[in-house]
Each structure stands twice: as structure tokens, then as C-alpha cells.
XYZ file of C-alpha atoms in Angstrom:
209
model
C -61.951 22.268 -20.990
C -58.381 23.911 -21.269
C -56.801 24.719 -18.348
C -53.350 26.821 -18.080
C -50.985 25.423 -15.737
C -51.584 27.536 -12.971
C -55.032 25.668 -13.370
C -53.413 22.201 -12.828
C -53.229 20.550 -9.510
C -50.208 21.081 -7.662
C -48.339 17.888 -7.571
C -46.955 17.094 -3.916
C -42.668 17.449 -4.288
C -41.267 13.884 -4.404
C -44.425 12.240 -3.651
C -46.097 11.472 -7.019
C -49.191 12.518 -5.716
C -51.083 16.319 -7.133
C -53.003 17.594 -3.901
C -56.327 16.822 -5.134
C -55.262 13.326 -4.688
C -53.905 13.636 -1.600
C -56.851 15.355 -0.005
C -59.461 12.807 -1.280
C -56.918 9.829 0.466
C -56.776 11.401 3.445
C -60.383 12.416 3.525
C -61.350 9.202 2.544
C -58.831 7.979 5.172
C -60.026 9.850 8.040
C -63.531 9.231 7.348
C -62.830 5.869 7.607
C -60.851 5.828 10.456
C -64.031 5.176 12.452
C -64.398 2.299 10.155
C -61.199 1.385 9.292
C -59.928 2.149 12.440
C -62.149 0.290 14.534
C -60.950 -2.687 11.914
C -57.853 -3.428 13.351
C -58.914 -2.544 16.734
C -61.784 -4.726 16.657
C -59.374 -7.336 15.395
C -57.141 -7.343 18.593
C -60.451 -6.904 20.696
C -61.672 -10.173 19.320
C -58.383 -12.366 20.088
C -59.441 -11.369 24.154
C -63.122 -11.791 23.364
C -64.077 -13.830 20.509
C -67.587 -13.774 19.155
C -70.010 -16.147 20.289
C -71.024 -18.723 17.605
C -73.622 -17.216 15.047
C -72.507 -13.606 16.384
C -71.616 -11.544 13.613
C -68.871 -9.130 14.033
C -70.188 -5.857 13.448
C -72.987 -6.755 16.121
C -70.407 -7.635 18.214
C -69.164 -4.164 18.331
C -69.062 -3.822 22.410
C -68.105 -0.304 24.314
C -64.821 -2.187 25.106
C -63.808 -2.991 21.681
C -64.847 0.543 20.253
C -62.026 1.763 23.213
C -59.761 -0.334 22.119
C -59.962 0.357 18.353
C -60.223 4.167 19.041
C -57.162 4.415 20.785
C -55.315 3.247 17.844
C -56.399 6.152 15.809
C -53.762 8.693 16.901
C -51.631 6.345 15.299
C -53.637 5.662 12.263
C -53.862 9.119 11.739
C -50.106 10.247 11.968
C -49.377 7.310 9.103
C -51.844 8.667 7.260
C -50.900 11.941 7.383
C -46.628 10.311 6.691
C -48.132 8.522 3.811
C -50.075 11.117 2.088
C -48.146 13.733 2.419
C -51.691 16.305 3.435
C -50.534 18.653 6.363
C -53.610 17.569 8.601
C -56.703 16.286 9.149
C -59.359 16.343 12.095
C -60.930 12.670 13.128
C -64.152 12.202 15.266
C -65.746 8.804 16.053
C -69.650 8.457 16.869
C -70.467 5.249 18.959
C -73.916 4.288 20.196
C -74.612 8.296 18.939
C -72.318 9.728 21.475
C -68.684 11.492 20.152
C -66.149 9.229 21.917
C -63.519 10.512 20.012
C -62.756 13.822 18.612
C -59.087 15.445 17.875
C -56.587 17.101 15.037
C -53.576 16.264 13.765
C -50.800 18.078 12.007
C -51.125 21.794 10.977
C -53.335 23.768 8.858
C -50.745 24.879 6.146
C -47.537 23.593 4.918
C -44.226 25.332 6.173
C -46.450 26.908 9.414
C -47.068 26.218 12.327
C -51.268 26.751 13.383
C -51.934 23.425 14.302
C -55.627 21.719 13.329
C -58.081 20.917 16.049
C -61.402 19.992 16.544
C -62.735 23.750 15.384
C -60.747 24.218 12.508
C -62.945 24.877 9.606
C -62.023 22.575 6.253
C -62.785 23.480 3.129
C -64.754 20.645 2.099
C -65.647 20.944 -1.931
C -68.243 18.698 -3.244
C -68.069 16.434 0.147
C -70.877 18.771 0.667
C -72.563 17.135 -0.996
C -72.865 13.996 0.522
C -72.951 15.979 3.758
C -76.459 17.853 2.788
C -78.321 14.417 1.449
C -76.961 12.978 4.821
C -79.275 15.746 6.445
C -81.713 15.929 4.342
C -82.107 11.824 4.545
C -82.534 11.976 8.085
C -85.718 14.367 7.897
C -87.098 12.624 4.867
C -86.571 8.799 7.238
C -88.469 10.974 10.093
C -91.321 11.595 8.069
C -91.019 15.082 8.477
C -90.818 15.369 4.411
C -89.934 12.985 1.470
C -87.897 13.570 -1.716
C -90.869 14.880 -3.873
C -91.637 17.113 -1.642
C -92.032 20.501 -3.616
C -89.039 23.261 -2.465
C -91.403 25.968 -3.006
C -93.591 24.411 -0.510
C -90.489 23.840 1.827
C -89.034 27.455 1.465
C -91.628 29.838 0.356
C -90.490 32.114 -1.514
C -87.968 30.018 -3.508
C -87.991 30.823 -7.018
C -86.215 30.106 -10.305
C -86.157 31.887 -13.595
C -89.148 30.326 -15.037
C -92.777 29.758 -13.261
C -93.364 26.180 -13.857
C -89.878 24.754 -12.347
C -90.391 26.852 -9.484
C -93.648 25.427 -8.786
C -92.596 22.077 -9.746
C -88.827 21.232 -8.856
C -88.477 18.764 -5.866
C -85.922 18.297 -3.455
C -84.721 14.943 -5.291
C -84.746 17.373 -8.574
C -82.249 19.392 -6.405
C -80.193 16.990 -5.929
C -80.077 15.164 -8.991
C -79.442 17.981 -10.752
C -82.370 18.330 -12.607
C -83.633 21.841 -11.541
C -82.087 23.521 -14.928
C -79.991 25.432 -13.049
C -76.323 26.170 -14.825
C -73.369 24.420 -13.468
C -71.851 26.189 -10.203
C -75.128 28.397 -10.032
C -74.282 30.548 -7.302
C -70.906 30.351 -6.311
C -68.944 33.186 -7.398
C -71.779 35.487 -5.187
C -70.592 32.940 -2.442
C -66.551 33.406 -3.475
C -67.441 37.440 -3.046
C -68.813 36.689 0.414
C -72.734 37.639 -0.146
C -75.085 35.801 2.261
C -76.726 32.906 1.923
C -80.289 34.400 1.442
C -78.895 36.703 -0.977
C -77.490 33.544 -3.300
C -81.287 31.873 -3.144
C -83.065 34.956 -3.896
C -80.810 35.802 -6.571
C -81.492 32.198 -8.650
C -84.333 33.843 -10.052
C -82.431 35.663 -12.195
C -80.261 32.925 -13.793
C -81.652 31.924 -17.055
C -81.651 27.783 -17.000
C -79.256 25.578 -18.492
């Protein structure tokens, strides 16, 4: 596909870098700072407390160390942030399924001043992705439903163009994008701000792909 160049990514000045870039370092960054920063962390944790023999590391993973390596990450995060060039980023860390960490850093838009914290909303693209198979994982590994589980039988009342995909298409259809729906299906009602229940019930009317 053509784009003009008001389509192109912007490229960060002096940095090399177009935004889209950027963003997807620093997100991956930040979302691994509970990884990656616990890495170093864990590092200087084991110099004071080495593992026992046969102990692997990530087991190893005590409430001390996870301190440790978590108190780095203001740190981590400001380099990031130097390196990248991305105005901000928020960072949580989940230990033993608590939130031991949560906080922002830098500011919402370049050239202001509205700093980011732990309620600023992102704009997170396709990450949502990843985000709504998390969630939709953790029912289907509860038993609650599985992949193949119909969607009409989920949400009644879902429908699609045609009779048989509506009856038919699964949640792993969904997914994998085999439901015939067109590419971006939905989103410009969700650019002009219509409701979510207004975007489903309206996918009826979409002729498939």
C-alpha cells in the first residue's frame, strides 16, 4: 500500500529512530523491566546469597532479591527513556501476584509538561492483542471455557453477516483471524467514539472478507 508522507512514521530528530520504533523499544523495554530488571538485580542479589547447589536461579527468586532488583528500575527506566528517545513510560512489577512496584516516568507529550503516572491511559495498538489472549487464557486454564468454545454460545446474541459463521466461529477463530471478518472491522465506529455494544451489534452488517 502507498502511503503519502504525512502517512510515514515520524522519525525521532537526531536519533535515527521513526516513533514506531521507539515505542515498541521502550514497550518492549518496560515490559521487561520486571524481567530484565530483576536480571541485574538478581545478579547483585546472588553475589550476597548465592544459590544452593542444584538451585536454579529463577527458583531462587526470594522476596529479598525481587527488592533488590526492583529498586534498580527507576534507574533502568530513566536510561531507557535517555536511550530511546519516547517521552515516558509507566512500569509495574507483579511478585508472588502482589504489585510491589508500580510508577511513571517522564511526561505524556513532548515539549509539555503532564507528567505520566500510574493512571495515565496509553494507547496501546495491537499490544491488545496479546493483552486479550492473556485474559482469555486465564479463563480457558480455569476451565471456565476452552478455545472452541462457540462465541455465539459465549455472547448470545453475537452475530456476523452470514448464518453459518455465526453459529460456527470459535473464540480461537477470533483470534486467529479466521472469522471472515475484513481487516480493522470495527474501528473507525470506535475512532467516532460509538460504544462498545454498538461495534458488536453492528458486525452483522459487514459483508466478510
Amino acid at each position: 500500500m502507498n502511503r503519502s508522507s504525512s502517512d510515514r512514521p515520524a522519525r525521532l530528530p537526531g536519533r535515527g529512530l521513526t516513533r514506531r520504533a521507539a515505542l515498541a523499544q521502550a514497550g518492549l523495554a518496560a515490559a521487561g523491566a520486571a524481567i530484565a530488571g530483576v536480571a541485574p538485580g538478581r545478579a547483585a542479589a546472588q553475589e550476597a546469597t548465592p544459590a544452593a547447589p542444584g538451585e536454579s536461579t529463577l527458583s531462587s527468586v526470594t522476596p529479598e532479591r525481587a527488592a533488590l532488583a526492583t529498586a534498580r528500575i527507576p534507574e533502568l527506566a530513566r536510561d531507557m527513556l535517555e536511550r530511546s528517545g519516547v517521552p515516558g513510560m509507566a512500569v509495574a512489577v507483579v511478585y508472588d501476584d502482589a504489585v510491589t512496584f508500580s510508577d511513571g516516568f517522564g511526561v505524556r507529550e513532548l515539549g509539555k509538561d503532564a507528567p505520566i503516572d500510574v493512571d495515565t491511559v496509553f494507547q496501546l495498538a495491537s499490544v491488545s492483542k496479546s493483552l486479550a489472549s492473556t485474559v482469555v487464557a486465564s479463563v480457558v486454564g480455569d476451565g471456565t471455557i476452552s478455545w472452541t468454545s462457540r462465541m455465539a454460545d459465549v455472547a448470545p446474541g453475537f452475530s456476523l453477516h452470514d448464518a453459518w459463521p455465526t453459529q460456527q466461529v470459535s473464540l480461537a477463530d477470533l483470534f486467529s483471524h479466521r472469522s471472515g471478518l475484513r481487516d480493522h472491522a470495527g474501528d473507525l465506529l470506535e475512532d467516532l467514539g460509538f460504544e462498545r455494544a454498538e461495534i458488536l451489534h453492528r458486525l452483522r452488517y459487514l459483508e466478510p472478507a
